[in-house]
Tab-separated table of C-alpha atoms in Angstrom:
chain	number	residue	atom	x	y	z
W	251	MET	CA	0.020	-0.358	-0.150
W	252	LYS	CA	1.480	3.424	-1.423
W	253	SER	CA	1.910	6.100	1.742
W	254	VAL	CA	-0.016	9.308	1.604
W	255	ALA	CA	2.873	11.007	0.476
W	256	THR	CA	3.633	8.885	-2.453
W	257	ALA	CA	-0.127	8.320	-3.106
W	258	PRO	CA	-1.122	10.435	-6.571
W	259	LEU	CA	-2.712	13.861	-6.344
W	260	TRP	CA	-6.067	12.071	-7.461
W	261	ALA	CA	-6.333	10.107	-4.610
W	262	SER	CA	-5.919	12.823	-1.955
W	263	LYS	CA	-8.545	14.676	-3.855
W	264	ALA	CA	-10.507	11.696	-3.586
W	265	ARG	CA	-10.250	11.223	0.207
W	266	LEU	CA	-10.968	14.977	0.461
W	267	GLN	CA	-14.267	14.520	-1.451
W	268	SER	CA	-15.531	11.690	0.424
W	269	LEU	CA	-15.234	13.880	3.622
W	270	PRO	CA	-18.748	15.153	4.877
W	271	ARG	CA	-18.743	18.830	4.402
W	272	GLU	CA	-19.399	19.783	8.164
W	273	ILE	CA	-15.940	17.988	8.437
W	274	VAL	CA	-14.225	19.669	5.535
W	275	ASP	CA	-15.892	22.969	7.086
W	276	TYR	CA	-14.123	22.528	10.728
W	277	ILE	CA	-11.116	21.660	9.218
W	278	VAL	CA	-10.807	24.965	7.176
W	279	GLY	CA	-12.454	26.838	10.193
W	280	PHE	CA	-8.853	26.666	12.001
W	281	LEU	CA	-7.385	29.187	9.476
W	282	TRP	CA	-10.281	31.659	10.271
W	283	ASP	CA	-7.562	34.332	10.832
W	284	ASP	CA	-4.966	33.455	7.914
W	285	LYS	CA	-6.691	35.293	5.241
W	286	ASN	CA	-3.574	34.028	2.639
W	287	THR	CA	-3.934	30.663	3.163
W	288	LEU	CA	-7.814	30.814	2.980
W	289	ARG	CA	-7.763	32.686	-0.821
W	290	ALA	CA	-5.256	29.717	-1.768
W	291	CYS	CA	-7.726	27.103	-0.129
W	292	SER	CA	-10.636	28.760	-1.897
W	293	LEU	CA	-8.518	28.663	-5.332
W	294	ALA	CA	-6.945	25.437	-5.235
W	295	SER	CA	-9.795	23.062	-4.192
W	296	ARG	CA	-13.030	23.002	-5.319
W	297	VAL	CA	-14.065	20.806	-1.946
W	298	CYS	CA	-12.427	23.526	-0.137
W	299	ARG	CA	-13.737	26.376	-1.807
W	300	HIS	CA	-17.187	26.537	0.210
W	301	ALA	CA	-15.263	26.393	3.493
W	302	ALA	CA	-12.563	29.164	2.844
W	303	GLN	CA	-15.474	31.627	1.324
W	304	MET	CA	-17.418	31.296	4.168
W	305	GLN	CA	-14.855	32.323	6.332
W	306	LEU	CA	-13.611	34.959	4.082
W	307	PHE	CA	-16.924	36.461	3.835
W	308	ARG	CA	-18.338	36.201	7.069
W	309	THR	CA	-17.507	39.914	8.228
W	310	LEU	CA	-18.045	42.564	5.954
W	311	ILE	CA	-15.980	45.617	7.073
W	312	PHE	CA	-16.331	49.129	5.571
W	313	ARG	CA	-13.023	50.665	7.859
W	314	ASN	CA	-13.019	54.286	7.209
W	315	PRO	CA	-13.852	54.178	3.967
W	316	THR	CA	-12.838	57.187	1.257
W	317	GLY	CA	-15.538	56.390	-1.203
W	318	ASN	CA	-18.903	55.492	-2.218
W	319	PRO	CA	-19.206	51.581	-0.761
W	320	THR	CA	-22.207	50.978	-3.605
W	321	HIS	CA	-19.732	49.052	-6.165
W	322	ARG	CA	-18.431	46.725	-3.513
W	323	LEU	CA	-21.817	46.075	-2.242
W	324	SER	CA	-23.372	45.538	-5.813
W	325	MET	CA	-20.291	42.943	-6.316
W	326	ILE	CA	-21.845	41.332	-3.419
W	327	ALA	CA	-25.237	41.463	-4.522
W	328	ALA	CA	-24.359	40.011	-8.207
W	329	SER	CA	-23.130	36.536	-6.324
W	330	SER	CA	-25.560	33.943	-5.819
W	331	HIS	CA	-23.754	32.795	-2.608
W	332	ILE	CA	-21.751	35.333	-1.271
W	333	PRO	CA	-23.987	37.040	0.512
W	334	THR	CA	-25.464	33.943	2.259
W	335	PHE	CA	-22.136	33.734	3.689
W	336	ILE	CA	-21.821	37.533	5.325
W	337	ARG	CA	-23.194	37.298	8.813
W	338	HIS	CA	-21.398	40.593	10.767
W	339	LEU	CA	-21.170	43.963	9.583
W	340	TYR	CA	-18.377	46.678	10.637
W	341	TYR	CA	-18.577	50.200	9.532
W	342	ALA	CA	-16.179	52.843	10.446
W	343	GLU	CA	-17.771	56.073	9.952
W	344	SER	CA	-14.716	58.951	8.767
W	345	ALA	CA	-14.977	62.210	7.687
W	346	LEU	CA	-14.631	61.132	3.654
W	347	SER	CA	-17.386	58.389	4.249
W	348	GLU	CA	-21.119	58.959	4.213
W	349	PRO	CA	-22.619	58.970	7.800
W	350	TRP	CA	-23.538	55.580	9.201
W	351	ASP	CA	-27.145	56.035	9.154
W	352	ASP	CA	-27.295	57.109	5.496
W	353	PHE	CA	-25.387	53.712	4.729
W	354	ALA	CA	-27.484	51.620	7.146
W	355	ARG	CA	-30.929	53.217	5.615
W	356	SER	CA	-29.866	52.345	1.891
W	357	MET	CA	-27.825	49.083	2.643
W	358	PRO	CA	-30.998	46.873	1.604
W	359	SER	CA	-31.137	48.460	-1.743
W	360	ARG	CA	-27.844	48.482	-2.464
W	361	ALA	CA	-26.690	44.617	-0.839
W	362	GLY	CA	-29.730	42.941	-1.745
W	363	ALA	CA	-32.453	40.520	-0.045
W	364	ALA	CA	-29.976	37.570	0.491
W	365	LEU	CA	-27.928	39.536	3.018
W	366	GLN	CA	-28.564	38.101	6.645
W	367	LEU	CA	-26.989	39.577	8.994
W	368	ARG	CA	-26.854	38.767	12.692
W	369	THR	CA	-24.529	41.036	14.168
W	370	ALA	CA	-24.012	44.856	12.971
W	371	HIS	CA	-21.230	47.188	14.649
W	372	PHE	CA	-21.241	51.165	13.435
W	373	ALA	CA	-18.315	53.218	14.791
W	374	VAL	CA	-19.707	56.933	14.789
W	375	SER	CA	-17.833	59.916	14.930
W	376	PRO	CA	-16.902	60.911	18.820
W	377	ALA	CA	-20.231	61.469	21.204
W	378	SER	CA	-19.823	64.729	23.176
W	379	GLU	CA	-22.598	66.574	25.259
W	380	THR	CA	-22.317	69.393	22.466
W	381	ALA	CA	-22.430	67.101	19.510
W	382	ILE	CA	-24.659	67.522	16.664
W	383	PRO	CA	-27.649	65.087	17.082
W	384	LEU	CA	-28.468	62.894	13.916
W	385	ARG	CA	-30.351	65.047	11.463
W	386	GLN	CA	-32.605	62.538	10.143
W	387	PHE	CA	-34.611	62.284	13.238
W	388	ASP	CA	-36.981	64.817	13.024
W	389	VAL	CA	-40.615	64.880	12.806
W	390	SER	CA	-40.480	65.311	9.171
W	391	TRP	CA	-38.819	62.324	8.429
W	392	PRO	CA	-41.089	59.381	8.011
W	393	GLY	CA	-38.902	56.350	8.115
W	394	MET	CA	-36.876	54.623	10.344
W	395	ILE	CA	-33.415	53.635	9.529
W	396	LEU	CA	-33.449	50.069	10.707
W	397	ALA	CA	-37.121	49.787	9.804
W	398	ALA	CA	-36.435	46.952	7.076
W	399	THR	CA	-36.949	43.434	7.072
W	400	PHE	CA	-33.097	43.302	6.251
W	401	TRP	CA	-32.167	44.338	10.022
W	402	SER	CA	-34.805	42.511	11.503
W	403	LYS	CA	-32.656	39.112	12.179
W	404	LEU	CA	-30.087	40.958	13.949
W	405	SER	CA	-29.020	39.557	17.109
W	406	SER	CA	-26.501	42.153	18.109
W	407	LEU	CA	-25.862	45.851	17.384
W	408	THR	CA	-22.999	48.093	18.425
W	409	LEU	CA	-23.383	51.802	18.093
W	410	ARG	CA	-20.114	53.835	18.943
W	411	GLY	CA	-20.366	57.690	19.463
W	412	ALA	CA	-24.527	57.958	18.504
W	413	THR	CA	-25.710	61.155	19.526
W	414	PHE	CA	-29.672	61.348	19.821
W	415	GLN	CA	-31.573	64.401	19.936
W	416	ASN	CA	-33.949	62.422	22.480
W	417	MET	CA	-34.708	58.925	23.564
W	418	GLY	CA	-37.887	58.662	21.281
W	419	GLN	CA	-35.260	58.382	18.352
W	420	LEU	CA	-33.322	55.545	19.845
W	421	SER	CA	-36.255	53.778	20.932
W	422	ARG	CA	-37.463	53.735	17.376
W	423	LEU	CA	-34.418	52.861	16.080
W	424	VAL	CA	-34.575	49.434	18.050
W	425	GLU	CA	-38.267	49.363	18.016
W	426	PRO	CA	-38.012	47.113	14.702
W	427	LEU	CA	-35.244	44.951	16.044
W	428	GLN	CA	-37.543	42.492	18.272
W	429	LYS	CA	-34.800	39.530	17.799
W	430	LEU	CA	-32.308	41.714	19.185
W	431	ARG	CA	-30.160	39.974	22.359
W	432	PHE	CA	-27.417	42.470	22.682
W	433	LEU	CA	-27.135	46.274	22.702
W	434	GLU	CA	-23.574	48.073	23.010
W	435	LEU	CA	-23.960	52.174	23.365
W	436	ASP	CA	-20.248	53.417	24.248
W	437	PRO	CA	-20.292	56.359	24.237
W	438	VAL	CA	-23.538	57.254	23.673
W	439	VAL	CA	-25.361	60.998	24.299
W	440	ILE	CA	-29.024	61.462	24.441
W	441	HIS	CA	-30.553	64.677	24.794
W	442	THR	CA	-33.037	65.480	27.043
W	443	ASP	CA	-36.529	66.174	25.732
W	444	ILE	CA	-39.463	65.536	27.903
W	445	SER	CA	-41.794	66.225	25.043
W	446	ALA	CA	-40.435	63.090	23.040
W	447	LYS	CA	-42.781	60.116	22.799
W	448	VAL	CA	-40.597	56.939	24.097
W	449	THR	CA	-41.910	53.531	22.669
W	450	ASP	CA	-41.615	50.706	25.581
W	451	PRO	CA	-38.868	47.887	24.365
W	452	VAL	CA	-40.549	45.160	22.376
W	453	PHE	CA	-37.956	42.394	22.375
W	454	ASN	CA	-38.974	39.154	22.243
W	455	ASP	CA	-36.240	37.917	24.842
W	456	VAL	CA	-34.088	39.289	27.137
W	457	CYS	CA	-31.710	42.328	25.156
W	458	ASN	CA	-28.570	42.530	26.978
W	459	LEU	CA	-27.399	45.984	27.486
W	460	ARG	CA	-23.764	47.401	27.607
W	461	VAL	CA	-23.940	51.313	27.676
W	462	SER	CA	-21.344	54.312	28.595
W	463	PHE	CA	-23.025	57.538	29.267
W	464	VAL	CA	-21.239	60.724	28.239
W	465	GLY	CA	-23.344	62.384	31.057
W	466	MET	CA	-25.752	62.008	33.842
W	467	PRO	CA	-28.626	63.732	31.534
W	468	SER	CA	-28.073	61.382	29.104
W	469	LEU	CA	-28.818	58.524	31.966
W	470	ALA	CA	-31.649	60.642	33.324
W	471	ALA	CA	-33.183	60.545	29.598
W	472	MET	CA	-32.905	56.898	29.028
W	473	LEU	CA	-34.170	55.981	32.466
W	474	PRO	CA	-37.741	55.512	31.649
W	475	TRP	CA	-37.016	53.267	29.053
W	476	LEU	CA	-34.451	51.080	31.048
W	477	ALA	CA	-37.661	50.625	33.745
W	478	ALA	CA	-39.936	49.847	31.123
W	479	GLY	CA	-37.780	46.969	29.968
W	480	ALA	CA	-36.766	45.797	33.395
W	481	ALA	CA	-40.467	45.550	34.305
W	482	LYS	CA	-41.269	43.828	31.419
W	483	GLY	CA	-38.114	41.357	31.633
W	484	ASN	CA	-36.670	42.183	28.204
W	485	VAL	CA	-33.900	44.480	28.661
W	486	SER	CA	-31.213	43.607	31.324
W	487	VAL	CA	-28.414	46.290	32.272
W	488	GLN	CA	-25.421	44.206	32.328
W	489	VAL	CA	-22.532	46.710	31.888
W	490	LEU	CA	-22.794	50.510	33.015
W	491	SER	CA	-19.959	53.366	33.116
W	492	VAL	CA	-21.502	56.609	33.958
W	493	PRO	CA	-19.516	59.968	35.312
W	494	LEU	CA	-20.479	61.264	38.486
W	495	GLN	CA	-19.634	64.767	37.461
W	496	THR	CA	-22.923	66.522	38.528
W	497	SER	CA	-24.339	67.086	42.206
W	498	ASP	CA	-27.585	65.120	41.041
W	499	SER	CA	-27.190	61.477	40.972
W	500	ARG	CA	-30.637	60.600	41.537
W	501	PRO	CA	-30.996	59.193	38.122
W	502	LEU	CA	-28.248	56.603	38.691
W	503	ALA	CA	-29.637	55.989	42.431
W	504	GLN	CA	-33.296	55.413	40.403
W	505	LEU	CA	-31.388	52.911	37.596
W	506	PHE	CA	-29.892	50.713	40.627
W	507	GLY	CA	-33.330	50.412	42.446
W	508	CYS	CA	-35.155	49.565	39.252
W	509	ALA	CA	-32.886	47.352	36.966
W	510	GLY	CA	-29.406	47.636	39.098
W	511	SER	CA	-30.130	43.492	39.876
W	512	GLY	CA	-28.377	42.496	36.226
W	513	ILE	CA	-25.255	44.999	36.244
W	514	ALA	CA	-22.063	42.675	36.621
W	515	MET	CA	-19.704	45.636	35.697
W	516	LEU	CA	-19.824	49.343	36.650
W	517	GLN	CA	-17.679	51.857	36.349
W	518	LEU	CA	-17.604	55.211	38.150
W	519	VAL	CA	-15.836	58.225	36.750
W	520	ALA	CA	-15.099	60.427	40.080
W	521	GLY	CA	-16.391	63.962	39.407
W	522	THR	CA	-15.257	67.222	41.542
W	523	SER	CA	-19.427	68.343	42.367
W	524	ALA	CA	-20.714	65.298	44.060
W	525	ARG	CA	-21.987	66.568	47.307
W	526	ASN	CA	-22.689	64.508	50.597
W	527	GLU	CA	-26.525	64.523	49.858
W	528	SER	CA	-25.957	62.989	46.292
W	529	TRP	CA	-23.977	60.093	47.803
W	530	ASP	CA	-26.426	59.338	50.150
W	531	ALA	CA	-29.070	58.751	47.349
W	532	LEU	CA	-26.488	56.341	45.678
W	533	MET	CA	-25.753	54.305	49.071
W	534	THR	CA	-29.283	53.155	49.010
W	535	GLY	CA	-29.200	51.901	45.285
W	536	PHE	CA	-25.442	50.222	46.144
W	537	GLY	CA	-27.519	47.274	47.860
W	538	CYS	CA	-29.286	46.746	45.207
W	539	LEU	CA	-26.378	45.187	42.689
W	540	SER	CA	-26.808	41.855	43.719
W	541	SER	CA	-24.862	40.837	40.827
W	542	LEU	CA	-22.258	43.181	40.507
W	543	ARG	CA	-18.686	41.403	40.170
W	544	VAL	CA	-16.477	44.068	38.531
W	545	LEU	CA	-16.402	47.905	40.036
W	546	SER	CA	-13.677	50.244	38.376
W	547	VAL	CA	-13.387	53.645	39.761
W	548	ASP	CA	-11.479	56.399	37.836
W	549	THR	CA	-10.611	59.082	40.493
W	550	GLY	CA	-9.631	61.478	38.320
W	551	TYR	CA	-6.896	63.960	38.650
W	552	ILE	CA	-7.776	65.329	41.832
W	553	PRO	CA	-11.183	63.677	43.092
W	554	ASN	CA	-13.518	65.174	45.238
W	555	PRO	CA	-12.871	64.156	49.220
W	556	VAL	CA	-16.336	63.184	49.475
W	557	PHE	CA	-15.833	60.543	46.495
W	558	PHE	CA	-13.206	58.784	48.755
W	559	LYS	CA	-15.352	59.092	52.105
W	560	TYR	CA	-18.421	57.332	50.535
W	561	LEU	CA	-16.364	54.558	48.468
W	562	GLY	CA	-15.254	52.649	51.510
W	563	LEU	CA	-19.206	52.176	52.083
W	564	VAL	CA	-19.984	51.456	48.653
W	565	ILE	CA	-17.390	48.521	48.759
W	566	SER	CA	-18.622	47.190	51.755
W	567	SER	CA	-22.470	47.481	50.288
W	568	ILE	CA	-21.515	44.782	47.466
W	569	PRO	CA	-21.287	41.525	48.984
W	570	HIS	CA	-19.784	39.477	45.916
W	571	LEU	CA	-17.486	42.266	44.582
W	572	SER	CA	-14.740	39.990	42.962
W	573	LEU	CA	-12.627	43.030	41.223
W	574	LEU	CA	-11.720	46.097	42.167
W	575	VAL	CA	-10.062	48.742	39.505
W	576	LEU	CA	-8.808	51.847	40.933
W	577	ASP	CA	-7.417	53.919	38.078
W	578	THR	CA	-5.783	57.065	39.634
W	579	GLY	CA	-4.522	58.341	36.720
W	580	ARG	CA	-2.156	61.463	36.968
W	581	MET	CA	-2.974	61.596	41.133
W	582	CYS	CA	0.346	60.583	41.716
W	583	HIS	CA	2.064	63.409	39.980
W	584	ILE	CA	0.855	65.978	42.612
W	585	PRO	CA	2.589	65.353	46.305
W	586	PHE	CA	-0.173	66.367	48.196
W	587	ALA	CA	-3.066	64.407	46.451
W	588	MET	CA	-2.386	60.709	47.253
W	589	GLU	CA	-1.994	62.125	50.903
W	590	ALA	CA	-5.280	63.940	51.222
W	591	PHE	CA	-7.803	61.344	50.824
W	592	ASP	CA	-9.266	58.639	53.146
W	593	TRP	CA	-7.685	55.407	51.520
W	594	ASP	CA	-7.915	53.817	55.439
W	595	SER	CA	-11.832	53.302	54.651
W	596	ILE	CA	-11.064	51.229	51.157
W	597	ASP	CA	-8.190	49.603	52.589
W	598	ASP	CA	-10.482	48.346	55.822
W	599	ALA	CA	-13.347	47.331	53.533
W	600	VAL	CA	-11.464	45.091	51.206
W	601	ALA	CA	-9.245	43.714	53.516
W	602	GLU	CA	-12.269	41.966	55.277
W	603	PRO	CA	-11.537	38.295	56.059
W	604	ARG	CA	-14.598	37.418	54.622
W	605	ARG	CA	-13.651	38.898	50.808
W	606	ARG	CA	-11.856	38.007	48.764
W	607	THR	CA	-11.714	40.682	46.288
W	608	VAL	CA	-8.715	41.464	43.614
W	609	VAL	CA	-7.210	44.978	44.045
W	610	GLN	CA	-5.794	46.412	41.171
W	611	VAL	CA	-4.195	49.774	41.249
W	612	THR	CA	-3.349	51.737	37.761
W	613	PHE	CA	-1.710	54.923	37.447
W	614	THR	CA	-0.398	57.191	34.426
W	615	ALA	CA	2.996	57.229	34.336
W	616	PRO	CA	5.115	60.658	32.330
W	617	GLN	CA	6.326	59.896	28.918
W	618	ASP	CA	9.940	59.988	29.850
W	619	TRP	CA	9.145	57.878	32.878
W	620	GLU	CA	11.873	56.163	34.821
W	621	ILE	CA	11.678	52.687	36.693
W	622	GLU	CA	12.551	54.333	39.677
W	623	PHE	CA	9.538	56.381	39.320
W	624	GLU	CA	7.444	53.437	39.271
W	625	LYS	CA	8.711	52.136	42.366
W	626	LYS	CA	8.526	54.982	44.607
W	627	THR	CA	4.567	55.473	42.975
W	628	ARG	CA	4.171	51.512	44.083
W	629	LEU	CA	5.793	51.942	47.684
W	630	SER	CA	3.465	54.915	48.117
W	631	PHE	CA	0.350	52.551	47.236
W	632	VAL	CA	1.879	50.225	49.609
W	633	ARG	CA	1.752	52.583	52.420
W	634	LEU	CA	-1.642	53.849	51.913
W	635	LEU	CA	-3.084	50.549	51.653
W	636	PRO	CA	-1.267	48.356	54.056
W	637	ARG	CA	-3.575	45.394	54.623
W	638	ILE	CA	-4.634	44.700	51.122
W	639	ALA	CA	-0.813	45.258	49.765
W	640	ALA	CA	-0.025	42.280	52.463
W	641	THR	CA	-2.313	39.717	50.719
W	642	ASP	CA	-1.871	38.122	47.291
W	643	ARG	CA	-4.928	40.105	46.200
W	644	PHE	CA	-3.192	43.304	45.271
W	645	ARG	CA	-1.798	44.149	41.591
W	646	PHE	CA	-0.043	47.218	40.520
W	647	VAL	CA	-0.199	48.548	36.405
W	648	ALA	CA	1.930	51.519	35.377
W	649	LYS	CA	0.899	52.738	31.874
W	650	ARG	CA	2.580	55.187	29.983
W	651	GLU	CA	0.908	58.769	29.664
W	652	SER	CA	1.677	58.504	25.629
W	653	SER	CA	-0.228	55.131	25.111
W	654	ARG	CA	-3.309	55.146	27.504
W	655	VAL	CA	-6.416	53.700	26.598
W	656	THR	CA	-9.481	54.502	28.435
W	657	THR	CA	-11.461	51.733	29.500
W	658	ASN	CA	-15.147	51.927	28.638
W	659	LEU	CA	-16.825	48.908	30.640
């Protein structure tokens, strides 16, 4: 019997053709991140072509497009089989490309009905509280961006940097997406307009939400929709990021009370204007966070001392906290800043014997940093948090200022 190495080429092809398609798809699937090899498989073997093209065309990417994507979409629509492979869409808006909402609204007519997307990711221009809202959403605009049947099978939608004139726009945007299971808004700005009509969530099943608010007013605008979804059981806030930069934190406390049971990750950005009464309102809500496992705290440049006063109480009120991230930023650059706050309350709350909370302290080092600077800063935190540092649950992470990446949960 001849070995595989000396067998004729037709024999190897015959063996490959005898394999079920599922096995060939599984084997070729290991090459999912090797585009060159997938292209070679697609050209070299008719047996592997289906599996290779399924991996090559699974994700349709328009990354900072500089021209009209119509030509590319028309080529896809002209194919009889390629549209059936595409499941994921990524569109990154740039100054030279058409806005994401124009692209989304016109895509059904340009890509054809054969396309059956499951996830869509739109990277929009960065959101800010002064950004210009979506121009398509006004009283004279008759349609909805994602109303077409083309989008009806989406199970995941991500909007990065979207700005809405009011919550009515956002509720109308997702209203047709009844099969949605994951919605990410990171970050998002929603201007307050009490006259806007907000429709309740109509998801068939639970839609898990990951949201990062640019300001507390955006959370206040979205609160009625979140409360309605929590009451109906089809919206679950799992990851939340919110800045505490206003004196009124009641919207956050109300969110904790009506929809806080599902939050697993929470990021708080410390502000300079939060007052005692604002934190008193929040403290009643932290007890509702029964599922919270990760708490990330960005202390800012020089945080309000009130923030540190209550942070230890916050930690104590969260029963099953697994990870506490303290991002101190550039606080360590100011000699008096680190010594001026109540670190003892944090140290005592985390170091309780019944807790197994891991504490990760990060700081931003100057661009021309030296190793001695890191050592001195680490020793300062060890001195400020002696009980935590004495355990095996203390981590210290230094980040260069020039390459700092802000983490949005």
